[in-house]
Amino acid sequence: MTAYFIRRFLLIVPTFLGITILIFVITRFVPGGPIERIIAQAQQQALEGGSAAVSETVQRQPLSDDQIELLKKYYGFDKPVLVSYVSWLGKLVRGDLGISTRYYDPVWAMIRERIPISLYFGLLTLIATYGVCIPLGIAKAIRHKSAFDDASSVLVFVGYAIPGWVAGILMILVFASHWEIFPLGELVGENFDTMSLWEKALDLAWHSMLPLTAYLIGAFSFMTFLMKNTLMDNLAADYVRTAMAKGLTFRRAVFGHALRNSMIPIATTFGNNISVILSGSFLVEKVFNIDGMGLLGYESVVERDYPVVMGVLAISSILFLVGNILSDMCVAAVDPRVKFE
Amino acid sequence: MTISPLTIKKLKRFHAIKRGYYAFVLLVAMILGCLGAELLVSNRALIVCYQGHWYFPTYGDIIPGKAFGLAYDYETNYRDLDEHFKAQKAGNWVLLPPVPYSAFENDLQQDILPPEPPTILRRHYLGTDTSGRDVLARLVYGFRIAILFSLGLLVTTYAVGISIGCAMGYFGGWFDILLQRIIEIWSTVPFLYVVIIISSIVVPNFWWLIAIMVIFGWMGVTWTIRTVTYKEKARDYVLAAKALGASDLRIIFRHILPNTVSVIVTYIPFSISGGIVALTSLDYLGFGLPPPTPSWGELLQQAWANFSAWWLGFSVIAAMVVTLVAVTFVGEAVREAFDPKMHTVYE
C-alpha cells in the first residue's frame, strides 16, 4: 500500500506539469496583457494632456518600438514560449511565484496575506458542516419518512438549489440593508485597529455571520444526505439485524454498530477539504467584499495580472491533487478492508 | 417505439411522488409559458380593431403608426394608441397583453427617476430596473434565455460526455488511461476563469458561450458514463452478445447505452439547474451574454449595487428560488423513481 501511495505522489508531477503548461499557454496567448495595458494608459495620458500638439502617431501608438521592446524584456515576453515557460517553472519550483504586473508586489506575499482569511472561513465552514450534518443525517435516517424527515428534506433541498452567493445577496438585502442588523460586507469594521481584543472578536464574528451562512448553504445538503443514506444502508445490513435479533436496543444497534461503518464515506470526503478550505468561493467573497484567495484570483483574472493568476492556480491545483490522495488515505485509514494496489 | 413495462413502472413511481410530480408540472408550464411569452409580456398589442379591420401585431413585421391614423412612420406605441382610441370613442379598440412592456424598452417618465417601485397603475407589476425597463418583462425573457441555454448546454455536454465516456469505459486500456490524465488536468482549470478570460476577448453570443462551457465542462458527465459503461461491460449479457458475434458498435448502441439511460436521466435535472446557475453567475459578473440581453444575473448585479431598490433583488431571487427548487424536486423524484432504495425499518 505504501508503494501505491508513493506512486500516486509521483503521478502528481506529470499532472502538475500538464496543468502548468495549460495555464501558461492560456495566459500567454490571450491578448490584453500588461503591455497592452501600459500602452492604453499612455494613450489615456496623451489624450488627457490633450493639447493640439499631440500628433496622430502618438495617439495611435504612444510608445516607441524601443520602449515596447524594453517592456517585453521586463515582463519576459521577448523570449520564446518554451524558454520563458521553463524559467517560470524553475522559479516556481524554488518557491518564487514572480511579481504582480499590476501592484508590483511579490505574488507569494499577496497570496500569503489572503490565506488566513480564506482559512478562517474554510475552517469555520468545515466545523459547522460536519457539526450540523452528521447529527442531522443520523436523525433523518432514524426517523425516515417521518414529518421531521420530510420537513428537513425540503429545507435542505431549498438550500441545495440556491447558490450560496445568491442567498448572500438575499441576506444582505434583508438583514443588512432592510433591518440593518448585520454589516453590508467586508471582514472587519472601519475602526478595527483601535478596538480592544474582545471588541475585535465580536466585530469579526458580527461581520462573519452572513458570509458563513452563505458558505454553509451550499455545503450542507451533500453531507447531510451522504450521512443519511449510508446510515440507512447500514441499518438494512444483516449485521444490524443480527444485533437487533440478539436483543440489543435500537439505540445501541445504531450507535454501537451501524454508525461507525457509516462514517467511512464521510471520511473519504475529508481529504478534499484542504483545497476547499484554502481557495474559497470568489462569488461569495465578491458579494460580501471579503479580500480572500477567491477574490484575489478573480480580480487578477479580470485585470490580466497573470503572475498572480498562475500563482493562485498553481497553488490551488497542487492542493487539489494532494487532497485527492489524502482522501484515499483517509479511506484506507478508516476501512481496513480497502486495499490499494 | 414501445415502452417497456419496467419504464412504465418507473414513470408510475415518479407520478406517485407528489412533490416532484407537481414541481415537474409547474416547470413544464413555465417553459411552455415562456416560449409563448410574446402573448403575455410584450409592448405589441394582441389585437387592434381599427375602422373595422382586425390587426394581430404580436408576431410578424412592425406596423407603422400611420396604419392606425397616427402621425408617425415608426412602430406604433400601442399603449398610447390604446389611450388615443379610448379618447376618440370611435369604436376602435386595442387589446394589450397583461404586461404591456417589452424587455428592451426604457419606459422613462418626466418626473420619476428609474428604478421605479412596483405600480399597478402603470402596469409595472414588479417595478422597473435602473434604466427604466420593466422588471417582470426582463424576468420572463431572462428565464426563456436561461432555460434554453441550459437545455442547449445539456444536449451538447451529454452528447460529448456520452460518446467519450462510453468509449473510455468500453475500450479501456491506454485510451482510457490517457483520457483519465487529460480529464484530471482539464478539471483543475477553473472553468469560470477561462470563460472570463475568453469572453473578455470576444463578446460571446449564445452559441459561443455554450461552446466554451462544453469545452471546459464535459468532464463530469464523461466520468459518470465511463464508470457506468465499465460496470455494464463486465456483465454477462455483454459477454453473451460478444459470443454471438455482435460488433463493438452494436454492443455499445443496442446493449450498453439503453442500460445507462436510467443513470443519465437521474443526472439531467441537476445539469439543468447547474446550467441556469452558471449563466446567471457569468451574467452577474458581467462576462455572460452581452447587454441588453435580459438576464437574471444582470438583475442580480443591479440589485447588489442598489440596495434601496429592494424590488429588483426580491423579484429575481424569488424567481430563481422557484425555478431552482422546482428543478431540484424533479431531480430528487427522478432519482427516487429510477433508482429506488428499499430500506429496512425497525419498529
XYZ file of C-alpha atoms in Angstrom:
688
model
C 0.000 0.000 0.000
C 2.898 2.353 0.747
C 4.136 1.673 -2.760
C 0.722 2.641 -4.110
C 0.738 5.998 -2.362
C 4.307 6.710 -3.388
C 3.250 6.046 -6.956
C 0.279 8.348 -6.544
C 2.517 11.121 -5.225
C 4.908 10.627 -8.136
C 1.986 10.879 -10.552
C 1.365 14.394 -9.240
C 4.450 15.545 -11.135
C 3.299 14.856 -14.723
C -0.235 16.001 -13.944
C 1.056 19.210 -12.414
C 3.302 19.779 -15.427
C 0.304 19.361 -17.692
C -1.700 21.837 -15.652
C 1.073 24.442 -15.653
C 1.524 24.113 -19.422
C -2.185 24.603 -19.907
C -2.297 27.642 -17.621
C 0.802 29.119 -19.198
C -0.475 28.701 -22.734
C -3.846 30.236 -21.903
C -2.354 33.282 -20.201
C 0.375 33.716 -22.792
C -1.704 33.698 -25.941
C -4.570 35.826 -24.740
C -4.373 39.477 -25.736
C -4.772 42.253 -23.206
C -1.682 41.535 -21.121
C 0.359 44.078 -19.133
C 1.985 45.657 -22.203
C -1.343 46.370 -23.851
C -2.491 47.873 -20.578
C 0.518 50.175 -20.325
C 0.018 51.279 -23.929
C -3.604 52.053 -23.184
C -2.594 54.026 -20.098
C -0.040 56.010 -22.042
C -2.664 56.713 -24.668
C -5.007 57.931 -21.975
C -2.334 60.261 -20.623
C -1.568 61.618 -24.065
C -5.252 62.325 -24.576
C -5.605 63.958 -21.180
C -2.596 66.119 -21.943
C -4.969 66.938 -24.737
C -3.098 69.805 -26.470
C -3.214 70.214 -30.208
C 0.459 69.366 -30.266
C -0.349 65.688 -29.735
C 0.263 64.227 -33.117
C -1.696 61.433 -34.785
C 1.089 58.925 -34.342
C 1.282 59.492 -30.607
C -2.439 58.915 -30.319
C -2.218 55.699 -32.221
C 1.000 54.397 -30.691
C 2.253 56.408 -27.722
C 5.270 54.209 -27.022
C 8.234 53.870 -29.314
C 9.319 50.447 -30.529
C 12.350 50.580 -28.235
C 10.155 51.225 -25.243
C 7.914 48.294 -26.136
C 10.976 46.072 -26.553
C 12.122 47.129 -23.090
C 8.726 46.362 -21.633
C 8.677 42.967 -23.325
C 12.058 42.243 -21.851
C 10.919 43.379 -18.440
C 7.914 41.056 -18.470
C 9.847 38.244 -20.140
C 7.809 38.313 -23.358
C 10.890 38.658 -25.548
C 11.930 35.034 -25.162
C 10.287 32.121 -26.972
C 7.365 30.473 -25.157
C 9.257 27.340 -24.237
C 12.191 29.231 -22.731
C 10.012 31.518 -20.653
C 7.889 28.560 -19.546
C 10.942 26.674 -18.340
C 12.281 29.701 -16.498
C 8.874 30.325 -14.912
C 8.660 26.686 -13.853
C 12.203 26.808 -12.483
C 11.294 29.788 -10.330
C 8.053 28.117 -9.269
C 9.892 25.033 -8.045
C 12.152 27.251 -5.968
C 9.086 28.904 -4.438
C 9.353 32.144 -6.408
C 5.979 32.964 -7.930
C 7.144 36.164 -9.596
C 5.935 39.730 -9.237
C 2.446 41.066 -9.851
C 2.314 43.076 -13.053
C -0.283 45.376 -11.555
C 0.761 46.049 -7.979
C 4.462 45.188 -8.386
C 4.327 43.164 -5.159
C 5.710 39.637 -4.920
C 2.883 37.223 -5.745
C 3.670 34.945 -2.845
C 3.347 37.844 -0.385
C -0.044 38.750 -1.867
C -1.242 35.170 -1.566
C 0.174 34.725 1.927
C -1.732 37.795 3.061
C -5.035 36.249 1.928
C -4.502 32.731 3.209
C -5.570 33.456 6.826
C -8.845 34.994 5.610
C -9.790 32.041 3.429
C -8.533 29.621 6.062
C -10.714 31.300 8.698
C -13.900 30.861 6.646
C -12.865 27.444 5.373
C -12.266 26.027 8.834
C -15.424 27.535 10.309
C -17.495 26.205 7.397
C -15.889 22.803 7.790
C -16.581 22.601 11.517
C -20.134 23.859 11.111
C -20.835 21.500 8.200
C -19.668 18.394 9.996
C -21.132 19.588 13.283
C -24.603 20.019 11.818
C -24.733 17.484 9.002
C -23.705 14.384 10.899
C -26.296 14.714 13.712
C -28.931 15.866 11.226
C -28.208 12.958 8.900
C -28.421 10.483 11.782
C -31.700 11.961 12.999
C -33.142 11.847 9.476
C -32.077 8.246 8.960
C -33.581 7.060 12.230
C -36.844 8.895 11.646
C -37.030 8.059 7.939
C -40.336 9.125 6.296
C -41.493 10.973 9.413
C -42.760 14.561 9.348
C -39.397 15.715 10.683
C -37.579 13.924 7.879
C -39.802 15.388 5.160
C -39.695 18.920 6.522
C -35.933 18.949 6.924
C -35.531 17.387 3.458
C -37.463 20.262 1.883
C -35.293 22.735 3.762
C -32.074 21.012 2.729
C -33.220 20.824 -0.914
C -34.052 24.508 -0.979
C -30.603 25.213 0.413
C -29.086 22.942 -2.208
C -30.987 24.583 -5.060
C -29.957 28.161 -4.314
C -26.321 29.033 -4.905
C -24.594 30.427 -1.814
C -23.841 33.806 -3.344
C -27.472 34.368 -4.357
C -28.502 33.531 -0.807
C -25.803 36.004 0.230
C -27.377 38.799 -1.818
C -30.768 37.956 -0.334
C -29.355 38.029 3.194
C -27.669 41.374 2.559
C -30.958 42.756 1.263
C -32.944 41.532 4.244
C -30.576 41.653 7.209
C -28.095 44.345 6.244
C -29.997 46.787 4.064
C -33.570 46.472 5.334
C -33.220 45.614 9.033
C -29.654 46.847 9.387
C -28.704 44.233 11.980
C -25.657 42.952 10.075
C -22.979 44.846 8.143
C -23.154 45.118 4.345
C -19.882 43.339 3.792
C -16.137 43.458 4.497
C -14.453 41.262 7.044
C -13.950 43.839 9.810
C -15.338 47.258 10.682
C -13.704 50.595 9.903
C -12.076 51.300 13.272
C -10.960 47.721 13.817
C -7.402 48.681 14.711
C -8.439 50.806 17.675
C -10.638 48.141 19.290
C -9.790 46.027 22.297
C -9.279 42.315 21.796
C -12.797 41.423 22.930
C -14.369 44.049 20.680
C -12.264 42.788 17.807
C -13.547 39.261 18.278
C -17.139 40.500 18.464
C -16.690 42.667 15.385
C -15.205 39.776 13.432
C -17.995 37.421 14.475
C -20.608 40.046 13.598
C -19.097 40.517 10.154
C -18.678 36.785 9.502
C -22.248 35.692 10.233
C -23.745 36.311 6.790
C -20.825 35.099 4.649
C -20.509 31.989 6.771
C -24.191 31.203 6.280
C -23.760 31.718 2.529
C -20.851 29.259 2.518
C -22.760 26.741 4.613
C -25.885 26.678 2.444
C -24.048 25.022 -0.411
C -22.061 22.518 1.639
C -24.989 21.409 3.730
C -27.157 19.166 1.607
C -24.494 16.876 0.191
C -23.091 15.887 3.553
C -26.480 15.507 5.222
C -27.753 13.145 2.552
C -24.491 11.225 2.430
C -24.773 10.621 6.154
C -28.458 9.728 5.971
C -28.179 7.355 3.023
C -25.146 5.441 4.225
C -26.596 5.037 7.692
C -29.831 3.718 6.177
C -27.899 1.273 4.016
C -26.117 0.029 7.100
C -29.339 -0.233 9.081
C -30.627 -2.587 6.396
C -27.494 -4.735 6.597
C -27.514 -8.195 8.112
C -25.207 -7.429 10.993
C -27.572 -4.801 12.364
C -30.471 -7.225 12.025
C -28.410 -9.764 13.980
C -27.662 -7.190 16.631
C -31.378 -6.395 16.920
C -32.246 -10.088 16.953
C -29.948 -10.831 19.856
C -31.891 -8.270 21.857
C -29.921 -5.043 21.566
C -31.891 -1.838 21.884
C -32.296 0.107 18.663
C -30.240 2.935 20.083
C -27.306 0.652 20.844
C -27.557 -1.084 17.482
C -27.327 2.294 15.750
C -24.630 3.940 17.817
C -22.627 0.825 18.624
C -22.666 -0.860 15.227
C -24.196 0.936 12.271
C -22.866 4.431 12.905
C -19.185 3.515 12.890
C -19.457 1.904 9.491
C -21.483 4.813 8.165
C -18.637 7.207 8.880
C -16.489 5.678 6.123
C -17.935 7.669 3.181
C -17.876 10.814 5.316
C -14.185 10.212 5.959
C -13.497 9.845 2.263
C -14.620 13.411 1.620
C -12.324 14.736 4.311
C -9.160 14.964 2.222
C -10.687 17.181 -0.435
C -11.392 19.792 2.185
C -7.856 21.168 2.107
C -8.402 22.683 -1.312
C -11.875 23.922 -0.411
C -10.605 25.478 2.809
C -7.915 27.464 1.103
C -9.445 28.560 -2.142
C -12.849 29.825 -1.015
C -15.638 30.831 -3.341
C -14.888 34.011 -5.223
C -18.581 34.675 -5.814
C -19.334 34.688 -2.085
C -16.209 36.745 -1.456
C -17.225 39.207 -4.154
C -20.771 39.581 -2.841
C -19.509 40.282 0.689
C -16.384 42.170 -0.363
C -14.074 39.827 1.523
C -10.485 40.024 0.406
C -9.659 36.303 0.349
C -7.938 33.948 -2.070
C -11.005 33.609 -4.275
C -11.387 37.335 -4.815
C -7.640 37.708 -5.407
C -7.763 35.096 -8.156
C -10.887 36.581 -9.707
C -9.594 40.153 -9.702
C -6.266 39.139 -11.148
C -8.066 37.309 -13.958
C -10.185 40.370 -14.689
C -7.190 42.702 -14.549
C -4.896 40.353 -16.512
C -2.415 40.135 -13.672
C -1.100 36.826 -14.971
C 1.687 36.104 -12.481
C -0.953 36.243 -9.737
C -3.393 34.099 -11.759
C -0.735 31.497 -12.371
C 0.401 31.577 -8.746
C -3.127 31.108 -7.428
C -3.871 28.340 -9.918
C -0.585 26.549 -9.242
C -1.211 26.534 -5.513
C -4.851 25.510 -5.763
C -4.133 22.712 -8.233
C -1.398 21.267 -6.021
C -3.813 21.369 -3.109
C -6.442 19.662 -5.243
C -4.105 16.865 -6.294
C -2.790 16.321 -2.777
C -6.359 16.422 -1.448
C -7.381 13.589 -3.746
C -4.592 11.402 -2.398
C -5.379 12.387 1.177
C -8.962 11.273 0.549
C -7.765 7.836 -0.469
C -5.506 7.702 2.574
C -8.492 8.512 4.769
C -10.408 5.653 3.188
C -7.548 3.267 3.806
C -7.217 4.502 7.378
C -10.845 4.056 8.406
C -11.644 0.920 6.430
C -9.167 -1.916 6.885
C -10.852 -3.898 4.082
C -9.740 -1.379 1.460
C -6.575 -2.392 -0.329
C -4.965 -0.084 -2.867
C -2.654 -1.882 -5.213
C -41.375 2.508 -30.166
C -42.707 0.519 -27.295
C -42.255 1.404 -23.672
C -41.056 -1.480 -21.605
C -43.089 -2.448 -18.527
C -40.084 -1.546 -16.410
C -40.107 2.029 -17.712
C -43.861 2.262 -17.136
C -43.271 1.190 -13.568
C -40.638 3.896 -13.156
C -42.923 6.550 -14.627
C -45.722 5.445 -12.299
C -43.366 5.684 -9.367
C -42.416 9.202 -10.470
C -46.087 10.142 -10.710
C -46.633 8.846 -7.190
C -44.004 11.191 -5.735
C -46.275 14.203 -5.413
C -43.670 16.850 -4.601
C -41.587 16.016 -7.624
C -44.564 15.479 -9.921
C -46.136 18.850 -9.214
C -42.762 20.534 -9.489
C -42.444 18.894 -12.903
C -45.888 20.128 -13.976
C -45.010 23.633 -12.798
C -41.714 23.546 -14.654
C -43.288 22.363 -17.904
C -45.929 25.078 -17.572
C -43.224 27.687 -17.001
C -41.245 26.542 -20.035
C -44.306 26.444 -22.308
C -45.387 29.813 -20.912
C -42.042 31.431 -21.632
C -41.993 30.077 -25.175
C -45.231 31.970 -25.808
C -44.100 34.935 -23.730
C -44.912 37.422 -26.501
C -48.602 36.803 -25.823
C -48.242 37.688 -22.149
C -45.423 40.201 -21.966
C -44.884 42.482 -24.925
C -45.173 46.098 -25.981
C -47.091 44.987 -29.065
C -50.845 44.697 -28.756
C -52.545 41.324 -29.103
C -55.409 42.636 -31.201
C -56.102 46.051 -32.688
C -59.517 46.780 -34.158
C -59.255 49.890 -36.315
C -62.057 51.015 -38.629
C -63.485 47.537 -38.800
C -60.137 45.902 -39.642
C -58.527 43.477 -37.226
C -54.771 43.512 -36.746
C -52.640 40.996 -34.838
C -49.306 42.766 -34.333
C -47.707 40.275 -31.866
C -45.795 38.247 -34.435
C -44.600 39.426 -37.812
C -43.456 42.763 -39.194
C -43.857 46.039 -37.374
C -46.925 48.065 -38.163
C -46.162 51.789 -38.550
C -48.212 54.333 -36.658
C -49.694 55.651 -39.899
C -51.680 52.430 -40.347
C -53.754 53.424 -37.321
C -54.139 57.065 -38.289
C -51.229 58.296 -36.180
C -48.743 60.864 -37.408
C -45.529 58.775 -37.367
C -43.903 56.137 -39.572
C -42.064 54.087 -36.922
C -43.570 51.236 -34.933
C -46.833 52.019 -33.232
C -46.752 52.629 -29.498
C -49.768 50.512 -28.590
C -50.109 51.846 -25.055
C -50.506 55.363 -26.467
C -52.761 54.011 -29.198
C -54.982 52.462 -26.534
C -55.413 55.811 -24.785
C -55.828 57.579 -28.099
C -58.647 55.251 -29.162
C -60.325 55.493 -25.784
C -60.268 59.307 -26.045
C -61.616 59.162 -29.619
C -64.560 56.912 -28.725
C -64.920 55.959 -32.395
C -65.421 52.240 -31.825
C -61.740 51.392 -32.330
C -60.067 49.373 -29.601
C -56.779 47.757 -28.599
C -56.243 44.584 -26.566
C -52.899 44.793 -24.788
C -51.098 41.839 -23.189
C -51.266 41.687 -19.357
C -47.805 43.241 -19.152
C -47.626 45.781 -21.967
C -43.854 46.290 -21.964
C -41.016 44.623 -23.832
C -37.775 43.637 -22.143
C -35.721 46.216 -24.024
C -37.922 49.269 -23.715
C -36.902 52.137 -21.441
C -40.128 53.494 -20.052
C -38.805 56.821 -18.812
C -41.110 59.305 -17.128
C -40.542 63.004 -16.815
C -40.729 63.276 -13.044
C -39.623 59.816 -11.873
C -36.041 58.614 -11.936
C -35.605 54.873 -12.511
C -35.569 52.395 -10.834
C -39.240 52.800 -10.097
C -41.016 50.737 -7.412
C -43.854 48.404 -8.436
C -47.008 50.154 -9.548
C -50.254 48.543 -10.620
C -51.461 51.796 -12.134
C -48.707 51.957 -14.752
C -48.653 48.160 -15.027
C -45.030 47.782 -13.877
C -46.076 44.973 -11.552
C -42.535 44.387 -10.325
C -41.230 47.903 -10.882
C -38.513 48.960 -13.283
C -34.752 48.497 -13.279
C -32.050 51.156 -13.270
C -32.596 52.032 -16.929
C -36.380 52.099 -16.661
C -37.035 48.663 -18.162
C -39.880 46.562 -16.802
C -38.526 44.016 -14.306
C -41.262 41.435 -14.935
C -40.631 41.539 -18.682
C -36.909 41.084 -18.118
C -37.533 38.230 -15.699
C -39.742 36.361 -18.169
C -37.444 36.800 -21.163
C -34.406 36.181 -18.957
C -35.944 32.884 -17.898
C -36.547 31.947 -21.520
C -32.914 32.580 -22.413
C -31.628 30.840 -19.282
C -33.715 27.693 -19.751
C -32.986 27.438 -23.483
C -29.315 27.994 -22.766
C -29.393 25.330 -20.114
C -31.162 22.826 -22.396
C -28.743 23.552 -25.249
C -25.815 23.117 -22.896
C -27.332 19.892 -21.595
C -27.740 18.332 -25.033
C -24.238 19.241 -26.230
C -22.482 18.318 -22.973
C -24.234 14.967 -22.819
C -23.556 14.229 -26.484
C -19.840 14.831 -25.933
C -19.751 13.205 -22.496
C -21.624 10.073 -23.514
C -19.520 9.487 -26.627
C -16.181 9.934 -24.884
C -17.225 8.272 -21.637
C -18.675 5.269 -23.417
C -15.545 4.849 -25.487
C -13.350 5.141 -22.398
C -15.319 2.581 -20.449
C -15.788 0.164 -23.314
C -12.363 0.153 -24.915
C -10.356 0.792 -21.744
C -6.607 0.266 -21.991
C -4.215 3.068 -22.893
C -7.038 5.131 -24.384
C -8.752 5.125 -21.000
C -5.556 5.954 -19.081
C -4.614 8.785 -21.426
C -8.047 10.382 -21.215
C -8.114 9.938 -17.443
C -4.982 12.052 -17.170
C -6.376 14.628 -19.598
C -9.569 14.857 -17.571
C -7.587 15.246 -14.375
C -5.577 18.099 -15.881
C -8.562 19.680 -17.595
C -10.719 19.691 -14.479
C -8.185 21.598 -12.392
C -8.517 24.556 -14.723
C -11.190 26.672 -13.055
C -13.645 26.995 -15.848
C -15.138 30.319 -14.781
C -11.652 31.858 -15.056
C -11.281 30.577 -18.587
C -14.728 31.783 -19.568
C -13.913 35.190 -18.104
C -10.618 35.377 -19.991
C -12.176 34.268 -23.271
C -15.291 36.380 -23.007
C -13.226 39.490 -22.425
C -11.598 38.970 -25.826
C -14.640 38.027 -27.876
C -18.069 39.208 -26.802
C -19.727 35.820 -26.572
C -23.081 35.159 -28.142
C -25.443 32.367 -27.148
C -23.739 29.550 -29.087
C -20.219 30.755 -28.348
C -20.925 30.630 -24.658
C -22.365 27.124 -24.929
C -19.289 26.004 -26.887
C -16.893 27.443 -24.292
C -18.844 25.868 -21.471
C -18.913 22.476 -23.159
C -15.177 22.586 -23.851
C -14.448 23.231 -20.182
C -17.337 21.304 -18.659
C -17.585 17.930 -20.396
C -15.584 16.026 -17.790
C -18.252 15.404 -15.164
C -20.683 13.570 -17.439
C -17.856 11.738 -19.173
C -16.579 10.404 -15.881
C -20.006 9.175 -14.803
C -20.715 7.479 -18.115
C -17.268 5.905 -18.105
C -17.918 4.301 -14.737
C -21.382 3.076 -15.750
C -20.139 1.645 -19.054
C -17.266 -0.009 -17.266
C -19.694 -1.736 -14.915
C -22.083 -2.760 -17.677
C -19.309 -4.100 -19.839
C -18.365 -6.631 -17.185
C -21.868 -8.116 -17.118
C -22.865 -11.397 -18.682
C -25.207 -10.058 -21.333
C -22.315 -8.211 -22.965
C -20.274 -11.360 -22.983
C -23.232 -13.224 -24.469
C -23.667 -10.608 -27.177
C -19.978 -10.833 -27.947
C -20.154 -14.622 -28.109
C -22.988 -14.308 -30.609
C -20.644 -12.263 -32.777
C -22.073 -8.774 -32.242
C -19.812 -5.919 -33.325
C -18.491 -3.331 -30.856
C -20.819 -0.660 -32.214
C -23.820 -2.939 -31.893
C -22.925 -3.844 -28.335
C -22.476 -0.187 -27.394
C -25.597 1.167 -29.067
C -28.024 -1.726 -28.706
C -26.975 -3.179 -25.373
C -24.905 -0.908 -23.162
C -26.367 2.539 -23.905
C -30.002 1.564 -23.211
C -28.864 0.266 -19.846
C -27.133 3.536 -18.974
C -30.197 5.642 -19.754
C -31.642 5.302 -16.275
C -28.410 6.656 -14.815
C -28.223 9.501 -17.332
C -31.815 10.529 -16.639
C -31.147 10.996 -12.956
C -28.387 13.485 -13.681
C -30.356 15.615 -16.147
C -32.315 17.845 -13.729
C -29.168 18.694 -11.806
C -27.402 19.593 -15.052
C -30.279 21.909 -15.936
C -30.103 23.772 -12.647
C -26.310 23.844 -12.994
C -26.615 25.464 -16.418
C -29.001 28.123 -15.159
C -26.748 28.927 -12.201
C -23.624 29.075 -14.387
C -25.216 31.509 -16.845
C -26.580 33.626 -14.007
C -23.174 33.751 -12.293
C -21.456 34.819 -15.503
C -24.067 37.473 -16.212
C -23.783 38.693 -12.620
C -20.048 39.143 -13.075
C -20.623 40.833 -16.448
C -18.970 38.124 -18.559
C -22.043 36.349 -19.880
C -24.320 37.299 -22.730
C -23.801 40.910 -23.801
C -26.246 43.633 -22.699
C -29.052 44.439 -23.255
C -29.905 40.702 -23.256
C -32.476 40.225 -20.494
C -30.820 38.184 -17.785
C -31.271 37.251 -14.150
C -27.594 37.688 -13.404
C -27.636 41.248 -14.672
C -30.686 41.992 -12.491
C -28.874 40.474 -9.500
C -25.920 42.731 -10.217
C -28.265 45.744 -10.249
C -29.873 44.575 -7.008
C -26.466 44.173 -5.404
C -25.452 47.686 -6.441
C -28.773 49.339 -5.473
C -29.956 48.073 -2.105
C -32.661 50.722 -1.911
C -34.356 49.232 -4.984
C -35.461 46.194 -2.996
C -37.949 45.028 -5.647
C -35.086 44.154 -8.001
C -33.436 41.748 -5.616
C -36.555 40.183 -4.214
C -38.247 39.541 -7.543
C -35.218 37.986 -9.222
C -34.264 35.902 -6.178
C -37.879 34.713 -5.812
C -37.875 33.685 -9.495
C -34.573 31.856 -9.032
C -35.705 30.078 -5.895
C -38.953 28.880 -7.503
C -37.183 27.648 -10.638
C -34.199 26.001 -8.994
C -36.175 24.416 -6.176
C -38.661 23.019 -8.719
C -35.818 21.568 -10.776
C -34.227 20.067 -7.667
C -37.507 18.500 -6.553
C -37.947 16.974 -10.005
C -34.383 15.699 -9.856
C -34.865 14.121 -6.463
C -38.121 12.481 -7.565
C -36.497 11.139 -10.751
C -33.673 9.696 -8.733
C -36.116 8.112 -6.327
C -38.239 6.705 -9.167
C -35.406 5.344 -11.280
C -33.176 4.104 -8.520
C -35.360 3.236 -5.547
C -33.686 2.165 -2.353
C -35.681 -0.191 -0.208
C -34.903 0.385 3.408
C -35.424 -1.768 6.415
C -37.312 -0.039 9.174
C -37.175 -1.358 12.714
C -40.288 -0.830 14.754
